[in-house]
C-alpha atoms as one frame of an Amber mdcrd trajectory, in Angstrom:
protein
  -0.116  -0.250  -0.088   1.523   3.356  -0.956   0.117   6.811  -1.273  -1.793
   8.911   2.132  -4.921   7.501   3.075  -7.888   9.798   3.575  -9.423  11.510
   6.688 -12.788   9.855   7.136 -14.999  12.049   8.855 -17.142   9.436  10.858
 -14.156   8.008  12.226 -14.452   8.578  16.090 -11.513   9.725  18.103 -11.629
  10.031  21.946  -9.417  12.464  23.482  -8.169  12.082  26.846  -6.751  15.331
  28.212  -4.153  15.013  31.413  -5.564  15.657  34.679  -5.535  19.106  36.118
  -3.436  19.538  38.679  -0.831  16.256  36.821   2.859  17.813  37.006   3.971
  15.904  34.059   5.706  18.021  31.670   3.650  18.219  28.058   4.553  14.749
  25.854   3.100  13.542  23.068  -0.224  11.732  22.926  -0.480   8.283  23.031
  -2.914   7.221  20.174  -4.179   3.652  21.769  -6.058   1.234  20.301  -8.083
  -1.488  21.978  -7.863  -5.241  21.092 -10.747  -7.952  20.845  -9.322  -9.989
  17.834 -10.646  -7.282  15.152 -14.206  -8.511  15.707 -15.452  -7.166  18.970
 -14.808  -4.212  21.521 -15.144  -0.734  21.671 -14.224   2.953  23.127 -15.961
   2.143  26.478 -14.552  -1.102  27.363 -11.718  -0.951  30.459  -9.311  -1.555
  27.971  -9.631   1.396  25.749 -11.859   3.732  28.435 -10.218   2.985  31.719
  -6.624   2.857  30.551  -7.171   5.964  28.849  -8.342   7.753  32.089  -5.436
   6.304  34.214  -2.690   7.735  31.815  -4.525  10.877  31.820  -4.945  11.064
  35.501  -0.917  10.420  35.241  -0.053  13.158  32.896  -0.212  11.630  29.287
  -2.939  13.276  26.643  -4.155   9.751  25.181  -6.956   9.804  22.021  -8.873
   6.345  21.241 -10.355   5.032  17.922 -13.255   3.334  17.205 -11.898   1.630
  14.002 -14.259  -0.887  12.173 -14.800  -4.184  13.797 -14.485  -7.009  10.923
 -17.337  -9.475  11.315 -17.249 -12.446  13.744 -15.916 -15.777  12.554 -17.557
 -18.109  10.886 -20.064 -15.648   8.836 -18.215 -16.519   5.561 -20.131 -14.569
   2.557 -22.784 -13.619   4.267 -20.917 -11.264   6.377 -21.194  -8.319   4.241
 -25.137  -9.089   4.050 -26.002  -8.982   7.889 -23.447  -6.826   8.618 -23.057
  -4.006   6.029 -20.962  -1.889   8.878 -18.234  -3.978   9.545 -14.997  -4.159
   7.184 -11.937  -6.727   7.077  -8.609  -5.892   6.921  -7.817  -3.126   5.500
 -11.032  -1.088   6.476  -9.511  -0.967  10.234  -6.066  -0.134   9.580  -7.332
   2.973   7.146  -9.676   4.487  10.366  -6.678   4.062  12.600  -4.290   6.118
   9.765  -6.857   8.689   9.314  -7.249   8.914  13.246  -3.587   8.875  13.230
  -3.565  11.999  10.982  -5.808  13.747  13.277  -4.195  12.915  16.207  -0.714
  14.192  14.340  -2.086  17.696  13.587  -3.573  18.226  17.054   0.134  17.295
  18.752   3.128  19.898  18.817   4.769  17.090  20.675   4.338  14.272  18.413
   2.338  10.687  18.656   2.967   7.407  20.312   0.984   4.548  18.547   0.215
   1.953  20.951  -2.567  -0.845  21.594  -3.889  -3.902  23.216  -3.890  -7.303
  21.957  -5.576  -6.998  18.194  -4.838  -3.289  18.660  -1.131  -3.906  19.330
  -0.953  -5.572  15.804  -3.208  -2.828  14.287  -0.789  -0.268  15.742   2.425
  -1.997  14.522   0.919  -1.910  11.001   0.086   1.561  11.619   3.600   2.304
  12.319   4.650   0.272   9.621   2.574   2.443   7.031   3.644   5.801   8.415
   6.988   4.949   8.594   6.529   4.546   4.743   4.850   7.886   4.874   7.303
   9.313   5.963   5.857  10.672   9.161   5.929   7.731  11.926   5.375   8.368
  15.772   8.202   8.849  17.883   7.253   5.600  19.956   5.122   2.484  20.363
   3.500   0.667  23.012   2.425  -2.985  23.078   0.511  -4.815  25.543  -0.009
  -8.453  24.939   0.137  -8.541  21.096   0.014 -10.944  18.603   1.267  -9.959
  15.095   2.236 -13.146  12.998  -0.185 -14.306  10.555   0.079 -17.741  12.371
   0.541 -17.859  15.331   3.938 -19.484  17.193   3.847 -22.285  19.599   4.346
 -21.365  23.376   6.657 -24.018  23.718   6.492 -24.568  27.914   3.025 -25.416
  29.220   3.115 -23.686  32.404   3.257 -20.128  30.286   0.100 -20.982  27.969
  -3.529 -20.023  28.652  -5.886 -21.963  30.864  -9.114 -22.074  31.811 -11.558
 -21.227  28.756  -8.996 -19.398  27.502  -7.130 -22.594  26.565 -10.050 -23.461
  24.479 -11.252 -20.325  23.259  -6.840 -19.388  22.462  -5.325 -22.500  21.127
  -3.737 -22.207  18.363  -6.039 -23.019  15.551  -9.018 -20.579  17.153  -6.139
 -17.688  17.039  -5.207 -18.326  13.281  -8.766 -18.687  12.437  -9.450 -15.104
  13.749  -6.294 -14.154  11.896  -7.505 -15.662   8.774 -11.278 -13.958   9.133
  -9.574 -10.152   9.632  -7.370 -10.568   6.410  -9.929 -12.487   4.374  -8.145
 -13.909   2.068  -4.552 -15.665   1.743  -2.978 -12.500   0.055  -3.761 -10.281
   2.586  -2.931 -12.479   5.098   0.810 -12.448   3.952   0.775  -8.978   3.595
   3.141  -6.857   6.065   0.526  -4.089   7.136  -2.022  -7.237   8.288   0.675
  -8.810  10.603   3.838  -7.348  10.600   5.768  -9.870  12.193   7.731 -12.165
  10.123   8.884  -8.710   7.928  10.947  -5.956   7.746  11.242  -3.824  10.601
  13.644  -0.919  10.001  12.839   2.206  10.965  10.881   1.401  13.980  10.584
   4.427  16.908  11.676   3.113  20.481   8.952   0.160  22.028   7.791  -0.900
  25.042   6.349  -4.674  24.616   4.800  -5.552  28.060   3.370  -9.517  27.543
   1.664 -11.817  30.308   3.243 -14.546  31.359   0.306 -17.071  31.129  -0.740
 -16.554  27.085  -0.856 -18.416  23.860  -0.393 -14.726  22.365   2.829 -14.348
  24.309   4.733 -16.451  21.729   4.094 -13.991  19.118   4.629 -11.087  21.523
   7.634 -12.443  22.426   8.866 -13.236  18.842   7.936  -9.898  17.830  10.086
  -7.591  20.676  13.353  -9.893  19.226  12.561  -9.115  15.587  12.921  -5.633
  16.620  15.706  -5.799  18.490  17.229  -7.937  15.797  15.992  -4.729  13.405
  18.157  -2.564  15.518  15.267  -0.765  17.413  15.175   0.193  21.001  13.117
  -2.532  22.705  12.236  -2.515  25.986  10.675  -5.938  26.884   8.359  -6.898
  30.016   6.958  -9.780  30.889   4.508  -9.770  33.957   4.790 -13.001  36.093
   1.631 -14.795  36.846  -0.589 -12.984  34.343  -2.814 -13.547  31.535  -4.163
 -12.085  28.566  -6.561  -8.968  28.253  -5.346  -8.073  32.165  -5.987  -4.621
  31.092  -9.650  -5.310  31.550  -9.371  -5.585  34.923  -8.645  -2.667  36.538
  -8.419  -3.674  39.737  -5.967  -6.179  38.994  -2.161  -5.069  40.024  -0.441
  -6.017  36.679  -2.722  -3.140  35.199  -1.703  -0.238  37.908   1.759  -1.771
  36.853   1.444  -1.548  33.040  -0.079   1.698  32.972   2.363   3.185  35.161
   5.189   2.024  32.395   3.601   2.804  29.648   2.702   6.577  31.213   6.760
   6.355  32.370   7.473   4.872  28.644   5.317   7.970  26.743   7.107  10.823
  28.998  10.373   9.307  27.399  11.761   7.302  30.273
């Protein structure tokens, strides 16, 4: 993909200004993307709204994006008729890129791009595209993301997802989710659909936070290694005892710890 993606007027961007009284110096705006397997989630889920509020309370300016969702897996050709407002790759990425342009125009200190789970994949793809366009972000943040078209296997059993996620996050289910988002075999191999395994030169400084007991961690760990191999300044954390999507549970210690890590990283720490 090349050229400039036009701004779509119906892409909703929600802004969170630093709370009054926060003493943190002005820094870049964090463009933050929720997860949900590309087909669910929204601006009001804790992984979007609560995270943004918590960061704003720590002096970070945040913008969240209501990007288009893919249809649920399994609908096949009927998806367009049953859910006409939804769309597969590259439409969700187009929405993120439109939001990136809006946020960039309003952010004198630059933009950081970040997200959780599928949102991390979209954020990584948006980073690659903006590098191509000559307007890259000043940093990136990925929480328990996955980045590869086919999910790598988590070798150690004690690090795999358990409980209901043992089935819903099985490799075959995750790969089916990816195929549903991509929509075609050609798109599945596109670097802007799944950046993992592709050239990552030019990436900005990046924070990666992964959950220890998470089948998607295999992709997150591998992507962090790929970034490091490309010469990117990467800080990689694996939080002990945590499970996927812990940012949807604001009372967890891992939630507060990760928000603090992201706030520090956004301010250049």
